[in-house]
Tab-separated table of C-alpha atoms in Angstrom:
chain	number	residue	atom	x	y	z
A	265	MET	CA	0.000	0.000	0.000
A	266	LYS	CA	0.976	3.646	-0.341
A	267	ARG	CA	1.375	6.062	2.561
A	268	ILE	CA	2.351	9.700	2.963
A	269	VAL	CA	5.259	10.618	5.244
A	270	ALA	CA	7.302	13.674	6.150
A	271	HIS	CA	11.061	13.338	5.690
A	272	ASN	CA	13.656	16.096	5.850
A	273	GLN	CA	10.931	18.747	5.618
A	274	LYS	CA	9.603	17.193	2.422
A	275	ILE	CA	6.533	15.057	1.727
A	276	GLU	CA	7.148	11.612	0.300
A	277	ILE	CA	4.888	8.800	-0.868
A	278	ILE	CA	6.277	5.424	0.146
A	279	GLU	CA	5.288	1.784	-0.261
A	280	ASP	CA	4.541	-0.346	2.788
A	281	GLU	CA	2.831	-3.595	3.741
A	282	ILE	CA	-0.943	-3.664	4.240
A	283	PRO	CA	-1.510	-4.057	7.999
A	284	GLN	CA	-2.770	-7.485	9.053
A	285	ILE	CA	-5.779	-8.023	11.277
A	286	GLU	CA	-4.699	-11.499	12.347
A	287	GLY	CA	-4.363	-11.683	16.133
A	288	LYS	CA	-6.326	-8.456	16.632
A	289	PRO	CA	-9.916	-9.486	17.418
A	290	SER	CA	-11.015	-5.963	18.418
A	291	TYR	CA	-9.759	-4.228	15.257
A	292	ILE	CA	-11.117	-3.496	11.796
A	293	LEU	CA	-9.206	-3.109	8.530
A	294	VAL	CA	-10.350	-0.056	6.586
A	295	LYS	CA	-9.751	0.890	2.947
A	296	THR	CA	-9.330	4.667	3.135
A	297	LEU	CA	-11.586	6.820	0.968
A	298	TYR	CA	-10.733	10.274	2.345
A	299	SER	CA	-8.288	11.656	4.894
A	300	VAL	CA	-8.047	15.235	6.120
A	301	ILE	CA	-5.006	17.490	6.157
A	302	SER	CA	-4.850	19.419	9.428
A	303	PRO	CA	-2.455	22.264	8.499
A	304	GLY	CA	-1.612	23.428	12.017
A	305	THR	CA	-0.577	20.022	13.353
A	306	GLU	CA	0.899	18.538	10.207
A	307	LEU	CA	2.989	21.523	9.145
A	308	THR	CA	4.555	21.506	12.610
A	309	ILE	CA	5.425	17.817	12.158
A	310	LEU	CA	6.789	18.563	8.693
A	311	SER	CA	8.992	21.325	10.112
A	312	ASN	CA	10.417	18.895	12.680
A	313	SER	CA	11.093	15.984	10.300
A	314	GLU	CA	14.826	16.627	9.817
A	315	ASN	CA	16.700	13.311	9.518
A	316	LYS	CA	13.656	11.223	10.325
A	317	GLN	CA	10.580	9.797	8.657
A	318	VAL	CA	7.267	10.704	10.294
A	319	HIS	CA	3.759	9.569	9.389
A	320	LEU	CA	1.131	12.279	8.862
A	321	GLY	CA	-2.625	12.473	9.354
A	322	TYR	CA	-5.035	11.481	12.111
A	323	SER	CA	-8.593	11.974	10.786
A	324	ALA	CA	-10.038	9.857	7.958
A	325	MET	CA	-12.894	7.677	6.782
A	326	GLY	CA	-13.193	4.594	4.657
A	327	GLU	CA	-14.837	1.253	3.962
A	328	VAL	CA	-14.512	-1.743	6.260
A	329	VAL	CA	-12.838	-4.624	4.407
A	330	GLU	CA	-12.256	-7.005	7.316
A	331	CYS	CA	-13.393	-7.307	10.949
A	332	GLY	CA	-11.818	-8.953	13.963
A	333	SER	CA	-13.745	-11.726	15.697
A	334	LYS	CA	-14.988	-9.463	18.525
A	335	ILE	CA	-16.380	-6.729	16.255
A	336	THR	CA	-20.195	-6.634	16.316
A	337	ASP	CA	-21.184	-3.036	15.529
A	338	VAL	CA	-19.929	-2.874	11.913
A	339	LYS	CA	-19.462	-5.344	9.077
A	340	LYS	CA	-17.597	-5.595	5.788
A	341	GLY	CA	-18.777	-2.874	3.403
A	342	ASP	CA	-19.825	-0.387	6.111
A	343	LEU	CA	-18.375	3.115	6.112
A	344	VAL	CA	-16.601	4.358	9.245
A	345	ALA	CA	-15.013	7.580	10.483
A	346	CYS	CA	-11.640	6.952	12.152
A	347	TYR	CA	-9.490	9.062	14.445
A	348	GLY	CA	-6.121	8.988	16.104
A	349	ALA	CA	-2.498	8.360	15.194
A	350	PRO	CA	-0.727	5.949	15.041
A	351	TYR	CA	-3.763	4.015	13.822
A	352	VAL	CA	-5.018	6.664	11.417
A	353	HIS	CA	-2.701	8.312	8.900
A	354	HIS	CA	-2.701	9.310	5.240
A	355	ASP	CA	-2.473	5.618	4.316
A	356	GLU	CA	-4.366	3.480	1.793
A	357	TYR	CA	-5.289	0.980	4.523
A	358	LEU	CA	-5.873	1.564	8.231
A	359	LEU	CA	-5.948	-0.949	11.086
A	360	VAL	CA	-8.202	0.698	13.669
A	361	PRO	CA	-9.203	-0.440	17.189
A	362	SER	CA	-12.893	-0.595	18.089
A	363	THR	CA	-12.520	2.418	20.406
A	364	LEU	CA	-11.469	4.784	17.597
A	365	TYR	CA	-14.113	4.579	14.905
A	366	ALA	CA	-17.780	5.432	14.393
A	367	LYS	CA	-20.162	4.013	11.816
A	368	VAL	CA	-21.193	6.492	9.124
A	369	PRO	CA	-24.894	6.473	8.115
A	370	GLU	CA	-25.932	6.704	4.449
A	371	SER	CA	-27.237	10.267	4.900
A	372	VAL	CA	-23.775	11.615	5.806
A	373	ASP	CA	-21.440	12.679	3.001
A	374	PRO	CA	-18.240	10.583	3.269
A	375	LYS	CA	-16.184	13.773	2.973
A	376	GLU	CA	-18.013	15.203	6.004
A	377	ALA	CA	-17.309	11.993	7.921
A	378	ALA	CA	-13.582	12.317	7.222
A	379	LEU	CA	-13.551	15.320	9.582
A	380	GLY	CA	-14.566	13.074	12.489
A	381	GLY	CA	-11.240	13.407	14.288
A	382	LEU	CA	-11.309	17.191	14.094
A	383	GLY	CA	-14.936	17.117	15.211
A	384	ALA	CA	-14.014	15.066	18.281
A	385	ILE	CA	-11.259	17.539	19.198
A	386	ALA	CA	-13.692	20.455	18.870
A	387	ILE	CA	-16.352	18.723	20.962
A	388	HIS	CA	-13.857	17.795	23.680
A	389	ALA	CA	-12.650	21.416	23.897
A	390	LEU	CA	-16.204	22.541	24.649
A	391	ARG	CA	-16.623	19.772	27.212
A	392	ILE	CA	-13.442	20.963	28.957
A	393	ALA	CA	-14.864	24.511	29.015
A	394	ASN	CA	-17.866	23.012	30.846
A	395	LEU	CA	-20.235	25.791	29.828
A	396	GLN	CA	-23.870	25.988	30.821
A	397	PHE	CA	-26.758	26.757	28.475
A	398	GLY	CA	-26.720	30.446	27.543
A	399	GLU	CA	-23.195	31.238	28.733
A	400	THR	CA	-20.790	33.262	26.596
A	401	ALA	CA	-17.897	31.569	24.795
A	402	VAL	CA	-15.232	33.545	22.966
A	403	ILE	CA	-13.410	31.579	20.242
A	404	VAL	CA	-10.008	33.035	19.303
A	405	GLY	CA	-8.484	31.701	16.065
A	406	LEU	CA	-10.729	30.524	13.253
A	407	GLY	CA	-8.772	27.826	11.507
A	408	VAL	CA	-10.749	24.673	10.835
A	409	LEU	CA	-10.710	23.717	14.525
A	410	GLY	CA	-11.832	27.137	15.734
A	411	GLN	CA	-14.540	27.173	13.057
A	412	LEU	CA	-15.837	23.783	14.198
A	413	ILE	CA	-15.816	24.820	17.865
A	414	ALA	CA	-17.742	28.006	17.053
A	415	LYS	CA	-20.332	26.120	14.996
A	416	ILE	CA	-20.850	23.405	17.602
A	417	ALA	CA	-21.039	25.970	20.423
A	418	HIS	CA	-23.629	27.905	18.416
A	419	ALA	CA	-25.627	24.714	17.847
A	420	ALA	CA	-25.574	24.134	21.612
A	421	ALA	CA	-27.103	27.639	22.093
A	422	TYR	CA	-24.077	29.143	23.783
A	423	ASN	CA	-23.626	32.850	23.167
A	424	VAL	CA	-20.706	32.688	20.725
A	425	ILE	CA	-18.299	35.531	19.941
A	426	ALA	CA	-15.479	34.666	17.537
A	427	TYR	CA	-12.299	36.410	16.414
A	428	ASP	CA	-9.650	35.984	13.741
A	429	LEU	CA	-7.494	38.588	12.045
A	430	HIS	CA	-8.331	37.048	8.633
A	431	LYS	CA	-11.581	38.612	7.472
A	432	SER	CA	-12.300	35.743	5.072
A	433	ARG	CA	-12.444	33.328	8.009
A	434	VAL	CA	-14.660	35.703	9.956
A	435	ASP	CA	-17.032	35.984	6.997
A	436	MET	CA	-17.479	32.196	6.962
A	437	LEU	CA	-19.134	32.368	10.391
A	438	GLN	CA	-21.061	35.591	9.928
A	439	GLY	CA	-23.028	33.833	7.194
A	440	GLU	CA	-24.394	31.557	9.939
A	441	SER	CA	-25.460	34.401	12.239
A	442	ILE	CA	-22.506	33.854	14.549
A	443	LYS	CA	-20.997	37.054	15.943
A	444	ALA	CA	-17.492	37.110	14.471
A	445	TYR	CA	-14.952	39.921	14.162
A	446	SER	CA	-11.607	40.619	12.509
A	447	THR	CA	-10.399	43.278	14.972
A	448	VAL	CA	-9.805	42.919	18.690
A	449	GLU	CA	-11.589	46.223	19.313
A	450	GLU	CA	-14.806	44.996	17.682
A	451	MET	CA	-14.638	41.730	19.585
A	452	GLU	CA	-14.066	43.475	22.920
A	453	GLU	CA	-17.019	45.777	22.280
A	454	ALA	CA	-19.223	42.758	21.516
A	455	ILE	CA	-18.121	41.088	24.774
A	456	ARG	CA	-18.914	44.276	26.695
A	457	ILE	CA	-22.394	44.570	25.181
A	458	GLU	CA	-23.317	40.872	25.296
A	459	THR	CA	-22.207	40.369	28.903
A	460	LYS	CA	-23.127	43.811	30.253
A	461	SER	CA	-19.442	44.407	30.985
A	462	ARG	CA	-19.202	41.310	33.201
A	463	GLY	CA	-16.922	39.394	30.820
A	464	ALA	CA	-17.199	36.107	28.968
A	465	ASP	CA	-17.591	32.809	30.786
A	466	ALA	CA	-14.786	31.197	28.781
A	467	VAL	CA	-12.221	32.005	26.116
A	468	LEU	CA	-11.068	29.117	23.929
A	469	LEU	CA	-7.637	29.791	22.433
A	470	CYS	CA	-7.397	28.078	19.052
A	471	ALA	CA	-4.797	30.379	17.522
A	472	GLY	CA	-1.476	29.000	16.291
A	473	GLY	CA	1.915	30.218	17.389
A	474	LYS	CA	3.743	29.381	20.596
A	475	ARG	CA	3.898	32.973	21.841
A	476	SER	CA	0.645	34.711	21.080
A	477	PRO	CA	-0.010	38.214	22.479
A	478	LEU	CA	-3.646	37.163	22.810
A	479	THR	CA	-2.623	34.785	25.603
A	480	GLN	CA	-1.786	37.822	27.685
A	481	GLU	CA	-4.910	39.683	26.610
A	482	CYS	CA	-7.566	36.979	26.909
A	483	LEU	CA	-7.856	37.154	30.689
A	484	LYS	CA	-9.152	40.688	30.279
A	485	TRP	CA	-12.119	39.307	28.378
A	486	ILE	CA	-13.368	36.791	30.938
A	487	ARG	CA	-15.492	37.410	34.018
A	488	ASN	CA	-14.348	36.823	37.567
A	489	LYS	CA	-13.865	33.064	37.970
A	490	GLY	CA	-13.994	32.696	34.187
A	491	LYS	CA	-11.994	30.167	32.162
A	492	ALA	CA	-9.227	30.197	29.588
A	493	VAL	CA	-9.045	26.971	27.576
A	494	ILE	CA	-5.937	26.202	25.523
A	495	VAL	CA	-6.888	24.256	22.401
A	496	GLY	CA	-4.187	25.245	19.909
A	497	ASP	CA	-0.403	24.986	20.151
A	498	VAL	CA	-0.061	27.896	22.598
A	499	GLU	CA	2.358	28.298	25.479
A	500	PRO	CA	0.408	28.888	28.735
A	501	ASP	CA	2.060	32.228	29.440
A	502	PHE	CA	-0.599	34.050	31.444
A	503	PRO	CA	-0.059	37.128	33.637
A	504	ARG	CA	-0.279	36.062	37.269
A	505	GLU	CA	-1.767	39.371	38.402
A	506	LEU	CA	-4.879	38.986	36.243
A	507	MET	CA	-5.234	35.271	37.012
A	508	PHE	CA	-5.045	36.034	40.728
A	509	ALA	CA	-7.403	39.023	40.568
A	510	LYS	CA	-10.078	37.096	38.693
A	511	GLU	CA	-9.445	33.643	40.205
A	512	ALA	CA	-9.346	32.526	36.588
A	513	GLU	CA	-9.261	28.851	35.637
A	514	LEU	CA	-6.613	27.740	33.150
A	515	LEU	CA	-7.637	24.561	31.338
A	516	ILE	CA	-5.918	22.386	28.722
A	517	SER	CA	-7.941	20.519	26.113
A	518	ARG	CA	-5.975	17.432	25.075
A	519	ALA	CA	-6.984	16.057	21.677
A	520	GLY	CA	-10.308	14.250	21.214
A	521	GLY	CA	-11.169	13.227	24.748
A	522	PRO	CA	-10.541	10.618	27.470
A	523	GLY	CA	-8.660	7.630	26.121
A	524	ARG	CA	-6.209	9.585	23.977
A	525	TYR	CA	-2.654	8.291	24.469
A	526	ASP	CA	-3.917	5.548	26.815
A	527	HIS	CA	-2.313	2.269	25.706
A	528	VAL	CA	-5.109	0.187	27.221
A	529	TYR	CA	-7.958	2.199	25.668
A	530	GLU	CA	-6.387	2.574	22.231
A	531	LYS	CA	-3.975	-0.256	21.450
A	532	GLU	CA	-5.762	-2.900	23.506
A	533	ALA	CA	-9.192	-1.522	22.482
A	534	ILE	CA	-10.621	-1.751	26.002
A	535	ASP	CA	-13.287	0.922	26.398
A	536	TYR	CA	-13.915	2.899	29.565
A	537	PRO	CA	-17.162	2.060	31.392
A	538	TYR	CA	-19.949	4.198	29.930
A	539	GLU	CA	-21.382	5.096	33.337
A	540	TYR	CA	-18.025	6.424	34.599
A	541	VAL	CA	-16.495	8.018	31.487
A	542	ARG	CA	-19.433	9.243	29.451
A	543	TRP	CA	-17.540	10.961	26.650
A	544	THR	CA	-14.454	9.141	25.434
A	545	GLU	CA	-12.642	10.160	22.255
A	546	GLY	CA	-14.503	7.433	20.359
A	547	ARG	CA	-17.882	8.568	21.622
A	548	ASN	CA	-16.989	12.150	20.685
A	549	VAL	CA	-16.414	10.976	17.098
A	550	GLU	CA	-19.875	9.364	17.212
A	551	GLU	CA	-21.345	12.627	18.495
A	552	TYR	CA	-19.758	14.582	15.649
A	553	ILE	CA	-21.354	12.168	13.168
A	554	ARG	CA	-24.736	12.694	14.866
A	555	LEU	CA	-24.426	16.483	14.624
A	556	VAL	CA	-23.653	16.244	10.920
A	557	LYS	CA	-26.386	13.675	10.281
A	558	GLU	CA	-29.004	15.877	11.948
A	559	ARG	CA	-27.653	18.993	10.191
A	560	ARG	CA	-26.919	20.689	13.495
A	561	VAL	CA	-23.613	21.905	12.038
A	562	ASP	CA	-22.676	22.678	8.450
A	563	VAL	CA	-19.169	21.466	7.557
A	564	GLN	CA	-19.575	21.722	3.795
A	565	PRO	CA	-17.360	24.869	3.627
A	566	PHE	CA	-14.443	22.745	4.881
A	567	ILE	CA	-14.628	20.030	2.214
A	568	THR	CA	-14.478	22.073	-0.972
A	569	GLU	CA	-10.821	21.310	-1.760
A	570	VAL	CA	-10.302	17.635	-2.619
A	571	ILE	CA	-6.959	16.518	-4.005
A	572	GLU	CA	-5.815	13.232	-5.489
A	573	PHE	CA	-3.453	11.123	-3.402
A	574	ASN	CA	-0.547	11.618	-5.812
A	575	GLN	CA	-0.978	15.413	-5.610
A	576	ALA	CA	-0.379	15.489	-1.841
A	577	PRO	CA	3.364	16.361	-1.911
A	578	GLN	CA	2.739	19.473	-4.021
A	579	GLU	CA	-0.234	20.559	-1.904
A	580	PHE	CA	1.721	20.161	1.335
A	581	GLU	CA	4.533	22.189	-0.196
A	582	LYS	CA	2.091	25.016	-0.987
A	583	LEU	CA	0.860	24.995	2.607
A	584	PHE	CA	4.391	24.805	4.000
A	585	ASN	CA	5.555	27.723	1.856
A	586	LYS	CA	2.406	29.686	2.749
A	587	GLU	CA	1.295	29.712	-0.893
A	588	SER	CA	-2.070	28.410	0.289
A	589	THR	CA	-4.138	29.720	3.204
A	590	THR	CA	-6.837	27.052	2.975
A	591	LEU	CA	-8.382	25.805	6.206
A	592	THR	CA	-8.005	22.178	5.185
A	593	LYS	CA	-7.813	19.852	2.200
A	594	LEU	CA	-9.155	16.344	1.744
A	595	ILE	CA	-6.993	13.635	0.204
A	596	CYS	CA	-8.997	11.291	-2.034
A	597	PHE	CA	-7.872	7.646	-2.193
A	598	LYS	CA	-10.418	6.443	-4.777
């Protein structure tokens, strides 16, 4: 099979063996149809690939071609959304544990389903924020992840205020009646009006860049005892004086939910008890699929750019050299 890797800050397509399901009763073998490029994460990996070969990708969908003996919820021929490296990459075939996929119904566009991993990350970020119905969430940074968080928060009837310095990204949300702004001044005025000068309940930082000036500023936008949630690749460099004065909570949202990086949950495919861990990363993927199926969120704007598998090196190069500002691209394996 073919797979896409980063090597010496270049993208290569290599040949590898198709993974075998033998001896893995709780796994499925998937023929990939679409995988999603996540520019923020993958360009960072590409930048750090000097003298080593690194696999790329973590969100995809495809058709089940073989099931382990313990698999009962899907069968050969079903479509599934899959999430999580090292099981999900830009590979022709994926060997995925039962805890990291969700069945895709016929009414869901396969390209929408490919965003399942990103959807799980967005959903988990909002769960970490632990907002109540009607509270105000400020989303800072409107890449594909920030866009998804804003849309899902809006669907949940939170009072959403979004910001990005790129007006084109702001315009994508304003078309859905979400309050979005391309200047900090406009955003701050919206927070003042919407909260009667009390401040937002939470700010979710989805902006890229290790040292963002907005990290210092965001505590000014939350209420006393409000929350700052780090979602993007941001250093938690917050001014102590403001944190102390407001008794602010600093929270980290780690990937798609409970289970991520847990050897037992992922590799051994042993799920957490439903009654004790309600929303695992796998169940968050399922929830994303439900939201799309019921048209609670519109992800069509994110799936307009589909590239052929063999075009991937050139497309990554455009992203790496900042010749493309697209939110995401889908790789087609058909």
